[in-house]
Coordinates of C-alpha atoms and ligand atoms in Angstrom, one line a residue:
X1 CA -20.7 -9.8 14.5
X2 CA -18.5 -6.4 13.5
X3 CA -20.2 -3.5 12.6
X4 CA -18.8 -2.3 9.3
X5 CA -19.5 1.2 7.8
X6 CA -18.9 0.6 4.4
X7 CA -17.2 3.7 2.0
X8 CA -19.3 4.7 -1.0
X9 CA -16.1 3.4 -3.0
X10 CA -16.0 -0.3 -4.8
X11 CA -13.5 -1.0 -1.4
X12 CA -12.8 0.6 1.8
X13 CA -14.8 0.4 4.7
X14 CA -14.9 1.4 8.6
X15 CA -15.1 -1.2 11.6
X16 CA -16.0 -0.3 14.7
X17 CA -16.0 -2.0 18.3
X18 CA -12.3 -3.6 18.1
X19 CA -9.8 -2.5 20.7
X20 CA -6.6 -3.8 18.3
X21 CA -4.4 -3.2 22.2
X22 CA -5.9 -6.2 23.1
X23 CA -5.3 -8.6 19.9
X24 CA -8.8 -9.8 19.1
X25 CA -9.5 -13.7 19.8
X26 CA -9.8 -15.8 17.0
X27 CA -13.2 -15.7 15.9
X28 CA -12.9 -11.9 15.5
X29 CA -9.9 -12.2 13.7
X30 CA -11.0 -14.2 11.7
X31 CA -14.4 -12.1 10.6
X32 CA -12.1 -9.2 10.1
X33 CA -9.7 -11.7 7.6
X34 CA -12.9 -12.0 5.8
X35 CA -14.0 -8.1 5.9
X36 CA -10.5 -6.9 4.6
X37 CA -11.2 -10.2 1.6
X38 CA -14.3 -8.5 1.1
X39 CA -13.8 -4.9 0.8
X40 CA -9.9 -4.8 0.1
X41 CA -9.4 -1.7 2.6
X42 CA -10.6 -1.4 5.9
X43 CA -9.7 0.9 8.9
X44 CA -10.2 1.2 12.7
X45 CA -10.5 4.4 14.4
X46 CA -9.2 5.8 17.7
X47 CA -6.6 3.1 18.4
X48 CA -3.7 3.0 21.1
X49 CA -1.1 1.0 19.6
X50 CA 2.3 0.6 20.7
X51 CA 5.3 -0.3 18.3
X52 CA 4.8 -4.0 20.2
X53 CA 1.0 -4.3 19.9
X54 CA 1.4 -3.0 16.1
X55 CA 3.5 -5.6 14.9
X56 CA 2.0 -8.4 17.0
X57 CA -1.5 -7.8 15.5
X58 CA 0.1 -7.3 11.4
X59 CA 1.9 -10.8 12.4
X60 CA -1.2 -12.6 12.9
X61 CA -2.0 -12.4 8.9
X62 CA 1.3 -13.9 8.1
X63 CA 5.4 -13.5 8.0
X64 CA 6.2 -9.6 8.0
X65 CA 8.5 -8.1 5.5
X66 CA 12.0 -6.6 6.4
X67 CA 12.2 -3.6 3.9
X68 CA 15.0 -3.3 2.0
X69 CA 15.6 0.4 3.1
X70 CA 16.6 -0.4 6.8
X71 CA 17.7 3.1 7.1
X72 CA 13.9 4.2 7.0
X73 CA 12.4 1.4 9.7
X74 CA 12.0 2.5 13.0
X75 CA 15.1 2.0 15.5
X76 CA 14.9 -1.8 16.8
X77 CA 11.6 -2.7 14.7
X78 CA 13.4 -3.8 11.0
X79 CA 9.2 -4.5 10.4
X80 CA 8.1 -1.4 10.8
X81 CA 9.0 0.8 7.8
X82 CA 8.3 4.7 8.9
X83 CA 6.6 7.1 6.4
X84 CA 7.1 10.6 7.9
X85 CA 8.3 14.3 6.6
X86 CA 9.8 14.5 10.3
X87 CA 13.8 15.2 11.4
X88 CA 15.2 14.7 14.2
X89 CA 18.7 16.3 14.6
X90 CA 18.3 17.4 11.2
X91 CA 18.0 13.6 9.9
X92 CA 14.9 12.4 8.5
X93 CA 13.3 10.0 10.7
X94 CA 11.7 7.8 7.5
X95 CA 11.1 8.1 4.4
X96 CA 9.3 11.9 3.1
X97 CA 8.4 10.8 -0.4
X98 CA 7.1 7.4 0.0
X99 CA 4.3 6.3 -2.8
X100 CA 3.0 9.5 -4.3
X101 CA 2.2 7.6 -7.1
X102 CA 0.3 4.7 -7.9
X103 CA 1.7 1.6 -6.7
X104 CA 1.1 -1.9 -4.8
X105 CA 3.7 -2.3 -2.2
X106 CA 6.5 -5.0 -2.7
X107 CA 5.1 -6.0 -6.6
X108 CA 8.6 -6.0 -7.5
X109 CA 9.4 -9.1 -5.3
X110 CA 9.0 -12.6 -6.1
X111 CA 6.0 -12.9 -3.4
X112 CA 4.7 -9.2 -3.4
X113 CA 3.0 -8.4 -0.6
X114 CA -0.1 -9.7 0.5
X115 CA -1.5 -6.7 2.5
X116 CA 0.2 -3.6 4.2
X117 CA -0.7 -2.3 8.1
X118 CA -0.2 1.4 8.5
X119 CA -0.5 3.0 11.6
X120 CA -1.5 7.0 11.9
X121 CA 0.3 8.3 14.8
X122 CA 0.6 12.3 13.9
X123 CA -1.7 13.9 10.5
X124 CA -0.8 17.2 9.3
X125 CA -3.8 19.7 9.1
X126 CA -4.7 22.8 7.4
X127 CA -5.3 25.7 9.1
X128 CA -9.0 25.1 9.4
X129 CA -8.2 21.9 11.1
X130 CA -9.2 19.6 8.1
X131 CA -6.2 16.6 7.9
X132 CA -4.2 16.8 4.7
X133 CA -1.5 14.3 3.4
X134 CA -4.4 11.4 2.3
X135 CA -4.1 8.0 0.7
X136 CA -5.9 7.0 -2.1
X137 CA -7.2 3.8 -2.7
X138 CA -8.3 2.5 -5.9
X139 CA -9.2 -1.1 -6.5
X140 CA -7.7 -3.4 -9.0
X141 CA -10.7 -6.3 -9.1
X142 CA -13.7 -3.1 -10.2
X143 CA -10.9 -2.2 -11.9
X144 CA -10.4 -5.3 -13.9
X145 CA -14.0 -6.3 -14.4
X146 CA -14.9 -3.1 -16.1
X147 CA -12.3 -3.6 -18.6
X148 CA -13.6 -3.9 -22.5
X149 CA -13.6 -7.2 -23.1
X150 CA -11.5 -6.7 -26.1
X151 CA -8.7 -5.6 -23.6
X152 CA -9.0 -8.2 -21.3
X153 CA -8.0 -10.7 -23.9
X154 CA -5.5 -8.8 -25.2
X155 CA -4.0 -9.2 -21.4
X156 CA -4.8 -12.4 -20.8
X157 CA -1.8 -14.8 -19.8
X158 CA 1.0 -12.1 -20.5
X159 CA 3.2 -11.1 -18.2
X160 CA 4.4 -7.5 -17.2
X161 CA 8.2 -6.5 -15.7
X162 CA 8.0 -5.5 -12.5
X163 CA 10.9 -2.8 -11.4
X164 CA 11.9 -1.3 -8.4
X165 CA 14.5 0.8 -9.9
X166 CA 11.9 2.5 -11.6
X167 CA 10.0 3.2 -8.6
X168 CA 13.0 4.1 -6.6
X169 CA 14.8 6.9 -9.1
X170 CA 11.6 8.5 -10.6
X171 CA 11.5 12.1 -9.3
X172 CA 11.2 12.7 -6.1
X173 CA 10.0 15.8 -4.3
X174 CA 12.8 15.8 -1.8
X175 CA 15.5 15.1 -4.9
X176 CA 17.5 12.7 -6.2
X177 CA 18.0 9.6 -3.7
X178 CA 21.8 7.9 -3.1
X179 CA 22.1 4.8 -6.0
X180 CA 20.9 1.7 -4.7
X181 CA 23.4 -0.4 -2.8
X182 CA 24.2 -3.8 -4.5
X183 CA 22.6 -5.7 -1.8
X184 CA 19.4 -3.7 -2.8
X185 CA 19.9 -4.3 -5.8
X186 CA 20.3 -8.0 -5.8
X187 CA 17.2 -8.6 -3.6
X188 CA 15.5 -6.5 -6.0
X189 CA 16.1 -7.5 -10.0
X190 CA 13.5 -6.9 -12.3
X191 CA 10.1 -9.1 -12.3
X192 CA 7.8 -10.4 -14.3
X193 CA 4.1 -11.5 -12.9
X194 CA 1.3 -12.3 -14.8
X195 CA -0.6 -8.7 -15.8
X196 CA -3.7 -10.0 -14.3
X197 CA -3.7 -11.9 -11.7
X198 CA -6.2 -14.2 -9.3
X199 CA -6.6 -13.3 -5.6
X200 CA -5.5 -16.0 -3.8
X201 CA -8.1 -15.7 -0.9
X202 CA -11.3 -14.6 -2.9
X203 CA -10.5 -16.0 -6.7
X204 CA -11.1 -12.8 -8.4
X205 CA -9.0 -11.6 -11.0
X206 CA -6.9 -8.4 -10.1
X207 CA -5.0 -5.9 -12.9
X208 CA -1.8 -6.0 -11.3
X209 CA -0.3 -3.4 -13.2
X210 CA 0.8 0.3 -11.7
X211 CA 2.3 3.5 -12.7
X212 CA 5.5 3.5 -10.0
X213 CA 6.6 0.1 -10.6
X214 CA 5.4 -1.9 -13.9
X215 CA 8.0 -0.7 -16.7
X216 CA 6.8 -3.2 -19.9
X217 CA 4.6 -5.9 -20.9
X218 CA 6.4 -8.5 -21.8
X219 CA 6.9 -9.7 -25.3
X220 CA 5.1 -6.6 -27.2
X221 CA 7.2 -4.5 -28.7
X222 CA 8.4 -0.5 -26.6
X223 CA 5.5 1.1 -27.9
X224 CA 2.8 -0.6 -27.8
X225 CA 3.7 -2.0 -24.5
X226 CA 3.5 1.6 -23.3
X227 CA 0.4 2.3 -25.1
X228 CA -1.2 -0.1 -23.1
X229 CA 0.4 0.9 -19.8
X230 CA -0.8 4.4 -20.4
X231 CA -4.1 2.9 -20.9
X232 CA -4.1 0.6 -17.9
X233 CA -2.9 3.1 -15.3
X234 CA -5.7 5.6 -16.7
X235 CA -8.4 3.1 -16.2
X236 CA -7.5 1.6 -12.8
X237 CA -7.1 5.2 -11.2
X238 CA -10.4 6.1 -12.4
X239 CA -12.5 7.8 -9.6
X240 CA -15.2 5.1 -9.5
X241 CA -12.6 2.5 -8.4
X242 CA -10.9 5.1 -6.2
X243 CA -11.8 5.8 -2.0
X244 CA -9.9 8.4 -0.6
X245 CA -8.7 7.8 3.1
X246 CA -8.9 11.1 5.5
X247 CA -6.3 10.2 8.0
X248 CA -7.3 10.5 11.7
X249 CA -4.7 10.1 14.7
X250 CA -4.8 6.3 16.3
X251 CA -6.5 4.8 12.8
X252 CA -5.1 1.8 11.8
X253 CA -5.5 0.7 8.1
X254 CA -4.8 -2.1 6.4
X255 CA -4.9 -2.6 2.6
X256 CA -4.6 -5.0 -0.1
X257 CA -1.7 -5.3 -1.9
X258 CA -3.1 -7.5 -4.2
X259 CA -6.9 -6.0 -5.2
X260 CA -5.6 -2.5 -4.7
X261 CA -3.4 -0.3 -5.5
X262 CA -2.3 3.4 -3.7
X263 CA -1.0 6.8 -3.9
X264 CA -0.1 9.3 -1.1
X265 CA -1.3 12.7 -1.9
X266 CA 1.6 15.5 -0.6
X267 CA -0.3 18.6 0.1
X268 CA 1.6 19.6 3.9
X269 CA 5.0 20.6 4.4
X270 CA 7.1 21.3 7.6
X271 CA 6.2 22.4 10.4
X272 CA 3.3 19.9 9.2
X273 CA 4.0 16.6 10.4
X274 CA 2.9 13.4 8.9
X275 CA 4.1 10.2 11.0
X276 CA 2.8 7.0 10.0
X277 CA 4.3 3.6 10.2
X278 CA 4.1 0.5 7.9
X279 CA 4.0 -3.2 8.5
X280 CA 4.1 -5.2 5.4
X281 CA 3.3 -8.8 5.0
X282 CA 4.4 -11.2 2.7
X283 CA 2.1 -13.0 0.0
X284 CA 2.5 -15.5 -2.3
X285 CA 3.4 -16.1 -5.4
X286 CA 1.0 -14.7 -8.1
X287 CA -0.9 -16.7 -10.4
Ligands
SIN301 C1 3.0 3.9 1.2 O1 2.9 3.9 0.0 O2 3.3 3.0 1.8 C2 2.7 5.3 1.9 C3 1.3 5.7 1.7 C4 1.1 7.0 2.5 O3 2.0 7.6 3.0 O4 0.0 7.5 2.5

Protein backbone atom coordinates (compact mmCIF):
# COMPACT_ATOMS: atom_id res chain seq x y z
CA UNK A 1 0.00 0.00 0.00
CA UNK A 2 1.17 3.88 -0.98
CA UNK A 3 0.96 6.37 1.44
CA UNK A 4 -1.04 9.24 0.07
CA UNK A 5 -1.13 12.71 1.74
CA UNK A 6 -4.13 14.05 0.38
CA UNK A 7 -4.44 18.19 -0.47
CA UNK A 8 -7.33 19.94 1.29
CA UNK A 9 -8.60 20.54 -2.41
CA UNK A 10 -11.57 18.25 -4.09
CA UNK A 11 -8.12 16.72 -6.13
CA UNK A 12 -4.60 16.68 -5.63
CA UNK A 13 -2.76 14.66 -3.43
CA UNK A 14 1.07 13.65 -2.36
CA UNK A 15 2.57 10.00 -2.56
CA UNK A 16 5.33 9.08 -0.94
CA UNK A 17 7.81 5.99 -0.91
CA UNK A 18 8.17 5.63 -4.95
CA UNK A 19 11.57 5.96 -6.42
CA UNK A 20 9.96 6.71 -10.20
CA UNK A 21 14.27 5.96 -11.38
CA UNK A 22 13.35 2.61 -10.92
CA UNK A 23 9.81 2.26 -12.82
CA UNK A 24 7.65 0.73 -10.13
CA UNK A 25 6.50 -3.08 -10.80
CA UNK A 26 3.10 -3.59 -11.74
CA UNK A 27 1.22 -3.85 -8.78
CA UNK A 28 2.43 -0.39 -7.70
CA UNK A 29 1.72 0.98 -10.90
CA UNK A 30 -1.17 -0.06 -10.89
CA UNK A 31 -2.36 1.42 -7.26
CA UNK A 32 -1.01 4.68 -8.47
CA UNK A 33 -3.37 4.24 -11.91
CA UNK A 34 -6.04 4.06 -9.36
CA UNK A 35 -4.74 7.08 -6.95
CA UNK A 36 -4.32 9.56 -9.95
CA UNK A 37 -8.49 8.03 -10.94
CA UNK A 38 -9.18 8.96 -7.58
CA UNK A 39 -7.81 12.28 -6.84
CA UNK A 40 -7.22 13.61 -10.48
CA UNK A 41 -3.67 15.18 -9.49
CA UNK A 42 -1.08 13.59 -7.70
CA UNK A 43 2.65 14.41 -7.21
CA UNK A 44 5.94 12.72 -6.09
CA UNK A 45 8.58 14.60 -4.40
CA UNK A 46 12.37 14.58 -4.51
CA UNK A 47 12.75 12.53 -7.77
CA UNK A 48 15.91 11.87 -10.03
CA UNK A 49 14.62 11.53 -13.37
CA UNK A 50 16.48 11.49 -16.48
CA UNK A 51 14.98 12.56 -19.99
CA UNK A 52 14.95 8.45 -20.44
CA UNK A 53 13.50 7.42 -17.12
CA UNK A 54 10.74 10.38 -17.69
CA UNK A 55 9.36 9.29 -20.70
CA UNK A 56 9.64 5.55 -19.93
CA UNK A 57 7.47 5.91 -16.81
CA UNK A 58 4.63 8.65 -18.72
CA UNK A 59 4.72 5.64 -21.52
CA UNK A 60 3.40 3.10 -19.17
CA UNK A 61 -0.14 4.94 -19.08
CA UNK A 62 -0.44 4.80 -22.72
CA UNK A 63 0.90 6.26 -26.37
CA UNK A 64 2.59 9.72 -25.76
CA UNK A 65 1.75 12.71 -27.71
CA UNK A 66 4.16 14.45 -30.35
CA UNK A 67 3.27 18.21 -29.87
CA UNK A 68 2.60 20.05 -32.65
CA UNK A 69 5.19 22.84 -31.70
CA UNK A 70 8.39 20.64 -32.24
CA UNK A 71 10.30 23.75 -31.99
CA UNK A 72 9.47 23.80 -28.13
CA UNK A 73 10.32 19.78 -27.34
CA UNK A 74 13.49 19.06 -26.00
CA UNK A 75 16.37 18.28 -28.56
CA UNK A 76 16.01 14.34 -29.57
CA UNK A 77 12.80 13.80 -27.15
CA UNK A 78 9.69 15.06 -29.80
CA UNK A 79 7.64 13.67 -26.33
CA UNK A 80 8.91 15.87 -24.14
CA UNK A 81 7.36 19.34 -24.71
CA UNK A 82 9.65 22.01 -22.53
CA UNK A 83 7.94 24.77 -20.47
CA UNK A 84 10.72 27.20 -19.46
CA UNK A 85 11.37 31.18 -19.45
CA UNK A 86 15.23 30.03 -20.13
CA UNK A 87 17.62 31.11 -23.39
CA UNK A 88 20.29 29.64 -24.44
CA UNK A 89 22.32 31.66 -27.01
CA UNK A 90 19.64 34.13 -26.80
CA UNK A 91 17.01 31.46 -28.13
CA UNK A 92 14.31 30.28 -25.92
CA UNK A 93 14.80 26.81 -24.92
CA UNK A 94 10.70 26.12 -24.69
CA UNK A 95 7.97 27.61 -24.60
CA UNK A 96 7.73 31.11 -21.78
CA UNK A 97 4.00 31.53 -21.94
CA UNK A 98 2.61 28.19 -21.87
CA UNK A 99 -1.08 27.88 -20.16
CA UNK A 100 -1.49 30.92 -18.08
CA UNK A 101 -5.01 30.44 -18.43
CA UNK A 102 -7.32 27.94 -17.81
CA UNK A 103 -7.10 25.05 -20.04
CA UNK A 104 -6.99 21.08 -20.40
CA UNK A 105 -4.10 20.08 -22.52
CA UNK A 106 -4.80 18.76 -26.14
CA UNK A 107 -8.95 19.33 -25.85
CA UNK A 108 -8.63 20.67 -29.22
CA UNK A 109 -7.76 17.19 -30.73
CA UNK A 110 -9.94 14.53 -31.69
CA UNK A 111 -8.66 12.27 -28.56
CA UNK A 112 -7.60 15.05 -26.11
CA UNK A 113 -5.32 14.00 -23.75
CA UNK A 114 -5.86 11.70 -21.24
CA UNK A 115 -3.38 12.94 -18.58
CA UNK A 116 -0.14 15.18 -18.68
CA UNK A 117 3.46 14.19 -16.80
CA UNK A 118 5.44 17.35 -15.90
CA UNK A 119 8.67 17.16 -14.48
CA UNK A 120 10.21 20.12 -12.12
CA UNK A 121 13.74 20.35 -12.85
CA UNK A 122 14.61 24.25 -11.87
CA UNK A 123 11.60 26.60 -9.73
CA UNK A 124 12.12 30.22 -9.66
CA UNK A 125 12.08 31.71 -5.98
CA UNK A 126 11.54 34.87 -4.39
CA UNK A 127 13.93 36.43 -2.53
CA UNK A 128 12.79 34.86 0.69
CA UNK A 129 13.26 31.59 -0.88
CA UNK A 130 9.44 30.76 -1.24
CA UNK A 131 9.00 29.06 -5.07
CA UNK A 132 6.98 31.16 -7.38
CA UNK A 133 5.66 30.34 -10.94
CA UNK A 134 2.67 27.69 -9.49
CA UNK A 135 0.06 25.61 -11.29
CA UNK A 136 -3.36 25.62 -10.39
CA UNK A 137 -5.50 22.87 -10.40
CA UNK A 138 -9.15 23.03 -10.42
CA UNK A 139 -11.37 20.03 -10.93
CA UNK A 140 -13.90 19.60 -13.52
CA UNK A 141 -16.07 16.50 -11.76
CA UNK A 142 -16.66 18.96 -8.09
CA UNK A 143 -16.95 21.21 -10.65
CA UNK A 144 -19.71 19.63 -12.52
CA UNK A 145 -21.70 18.20 -9.60
CA UNK A 146 -22.17 21.43 -7.95
CA UNK A 147 -23.77 22.87 -11.00
CA UNK A 148 -27.65 24.08 -10.55
CA UNK A 149 -29.44 21.51 -11.73
CA UNK A 150 -31.29 23.89 -13.99
CA UNK A 151 -27.76 24.38 -15.80
CA UNK A 152 -26.86 20.98 -16.07
CA UNK A 153 -29.85 20.32 -18.32
CA UNK A 154 -29.44 23.19 -20.15
CA UNK A 155 -25.86 21.43 -21.08
CA UNK A 156 -26.80 18.16 -21.34
CA UNK A 157 -25.98 16.44 -24.80
CA UNK A 158 -24.67 19.75 -26.56
CA UNK A 159 -21.64 20.04 -27.80
CA UNK A 160 -18.96 22.97 -27.49
CA UNK A 161 -16.10 24.01 -30.35
CA UNK A 162 -12.98 23.30 -29.35
CA UNK A 163 -10.15 25.75 -30.83
CA UNK A 164 -6.60 25.87 -30.77
CA UNK A 165 -6.28 29.00 -32.67
CA UNK A 166 -7.90 30.62 -29.94
CA UNK A 167 -5.64 29.33 -27.49
CA UNK A 168 -2.56 29.89 -29.58
CA UNK A 169 -3.07 33.87 -30.61
CA UNK A 170 -4.81 35.13 -27.34
CA UNK A 171 -2.25 37.51 -25.76
CA UNK A 172 0.69 36.51 -24.75
CA UNK A 173 3.10 38.06 -22.29
CA UNK A 174 6.08 37.53 -24.50
CA UNK A 175 3.97 39.04 -27.64
CA UNK A 176 2.55 38.08 -30.60
CA UNK A 177 3.62 34.34 -31.71
CA UNK A 178 4.67 33.62 -35.75
CA UNK A 179 0.95 32.42 -37.61
CA UNK A 180 0.49 28.83 -37.35
CA UNK A 181 2.08 26.79 -40.11
CA UNK A 182 -0.49 24.94 -42.27
CA UNK A 183 0.66 21.69 -41.07
CA UNK A 184 -0.38 23.00 -37.61
CA UNK A 185 -3.10 24.03 -38.71
CA UNK A 186 -4.39 21.05 -40.45
CA UNK A 187 -3.68 18.69 -37.39
CA UNK A 188 -5.43 21.20 -35.45
CA UNK A 189 -9.13 22.41 -37.06
CA UNK A 190 -11.72 23.35 -34.86
CA UNK A 191 -13.55 20.63 -32.52
CA UNK A 192 -16.52 19.87 -31.17
CA UNK A 193 -16.91 17.39 -27.89
CA UNK A 194 -19.67 16.98 -25.92
CA UNK A 195 -19.72 20.08 -23.09
CA UNK A 196 -19.93 17.51 -20.40
CA UNK A 197 -18.39 14.66 -20.63
CA UNK A 198 -17.97 11.00 -18.80
CA UNK A 199 -14.54 9.94 -17.51
CA UNK A 200 -13.68 7.03 -19.20
CA UNK A 201 -11.87 5.25 -16.24
CA UNK A 202 -14.14 6.37 -13.21
CA UNK A 203 -17.74 7.18 -15.02
CA UNK A 204 -18.13 10.56 -13.58
CA UNK A 205 -19.27 13.32 -15.60
CA UNK A 206 -16.61 16.05 -16.21
CA UNK A 207 -17.42 19.99 -17.51
CA UNK A 208 -15.14 19.93 -20.25
CA UNK A 209 -15.35 23.41 -21.04
CA UNK A 210 -12.19 26.04 -20.53
CA UNK A 211 -11.40 29.66 -20.91
CA UNK A 212 -8.10 29.14 -23.43
CA UNK A 213 -9.62 26.83 -25.78
CA UNK A 214 -13.57 26.32 -25.92
CA UNK A 215 -14.78 29.39 -28.29
CA UNK A 216 -18.87 28.42 -28.60
CA UNK A 217 -21.45 26.04 -27.64
CA UNK A 218 -22.74 24.75 -30.38
CA UNK A 219 -26.05 25.46 -31.83
CA UNK A 220 -27.12 28.56 -29.45
CA UNK A 221 -26.91 31.58 -30.88
CA UNK A 222 -23.15 34.22 -30.27
CA UNK A 223 -24.53 35.55 -27.21
CA UNK A 224 -25.98 33.37 -25.36
CA UNK A 225 -23.32 30.86 -26.01
CA UNK A 226 -20.97 33.31 -24.43
CA UNK A 227 -23.19 33.94 -21.58
CA UNK A 228 -22.91 30.61 -20.67
CA UNK A 229 -19.12 30.34 -21.23
CA UNK A 230 -18.60 33.28 -19.02
CA UNK A 231 -20.71 31.48 -16.61
CA UNK A 232 -18.99 28.09 -16.89
CA UNK A 233 -15.38 29.31 -16.70
CA UNK A 234 -16.42 31.38 -13.44
CA UNK A 235 -17.80 28.37 -11.78
CA UNK A 236 -15.16 25.69 -12.53
CA UNK A 237 -12.31 28.09 -11.39
CA UNK A 238 -14.00 28.64 -8.21
CA UNK A 239 -11.47 28.24 -5.26
CA UNK A 240 -13.25 25.27 -3.72
CA UNK A 241 -12.59 23.12 -6.87
CA UNK A 242 -9.21 24.71 -7.11
CA UNK A 243 -5.49 23.09 -5.37
CA UNK A 244 -2.64 25.14 -5.99
CA UNK A 245 0.69 23.17 -6.68
CA UNK A 246 4.02 24.84 -4.88
CA UNK A 247 6.62 23.55 -7.24
CA UNK A 248 9.65 21.78 -5.60
CA UNK A 249 12.86 20.65 -7.61
CA UNK A 250 12.74 16.63 -8.65
CA UNK A 251 8.61 16.64 -8.13
CA UNK A 252 6.96 14.90 -10.64
CA UNK A 253 3.24 15.60 -11.33
CA UNK A 254 0.83 14.17 -13.29
CA UNK A 255 -2.75 15.51 -13.94
CA UNK A 256 -5.90 14.88 -15.54
CA UNK A 257 -6.70 16.13 -18.62
CA UNK A 258 -9.98 14.98 -18.43
CA UNK A 259 -11.36 15.83 -14.54
CA UNK A 260 -9.18 18.91 -14.48
CA UNK A 261 -8.38 21.68 -15.84
CA UNK A 262 -5.05 24.24 -15.25
CA UNK A 263 -3.50 27.52 -15.29
CA UNK A 264 0.20 28.59 -14.74
CA UNK A 265 0.49 31.45 -12.55
CA UNK A 266 3.60 33.97 -14.04
CA UNK A 267 4.83 35.81 -11.08
CA UNK A 268 9.10 35.34 -11.91
CA UNK A 269 11.03 36.82 -14.58
CA UNK A 270 14.69 36.42 -15.70
CA UNK A 271 17.23 35.79 -14.03
CA UNK A 272 14.35 33.55 -12.40
CA UNK A 273 14.29 30.35 -14.12
CA UNK A 274 11.47 28.04 -14.44
CA UNK A 275 12.36 24.61 -16.32
CA UNK A 276 9.85 22.12 -16.39
CA UNK A 277 9.15 19.41 -18.96
CA UNK A 278 5.83 17.86 -20.23
CA UNK A 279 4.91 14.42 -21.33
CA UNK A 280 1.45 14.17 -22.69
CA UNK A 281 -0.55 11.16 -23.25
CA UNK A 282 -3.16 10.41 -25.57
CA UNK A 283 -6.92 9.67 -24.49
CA UNK A 284 -9.70 8.67 -26.15
CA UNK A 285 -12.45 9.83 -27.71
CA UNK A 286 -14.89 11.67 -25.45
CA UNK A 287 -18.24 10.64 -24.73
C1 LIG B 1 1.04 23.67 -19.12
O1 LIG B 1 -0.07 24.18 -19.22
O2 LIG B 1 1.33 22.63 -19.68
C2 LIG B 1 2.11 24.37 -18.28
C3 LIG B 1 1.73 24.51 -16.86
C4 LIG B 1 2.80 25.23 -16.08
O3 LIG B 1 3.79 25.70 -16.64
O4 LIG B 1 2.66 25.34 -14.86
Amino acid sequence: MLTVRRSEAPLGAEILGVDLSRNPDEAVFREIVDLFHEHEVIFFRNQQLTPDQHVAFSKRFGELEHHVRKDCCRPGYPELFVVSNVLENGRPIGTRDAGLFWHSDLCYMSEPSRCSVFYAREVPHDDQGRPLGDTMFASATAAYAALPDATKLRLAGRNAVQSYAKGYYRDRQSGPRPPLTDEQQRRTPDIEHPVVRTHPATGRKCLFANEGYTSRIAGLDAAESDALLAQLFAHVTRPEFVYRHQWRVGDLLIWDNCSTQHRAVMDYELPRRRLMERATLRGTVPF
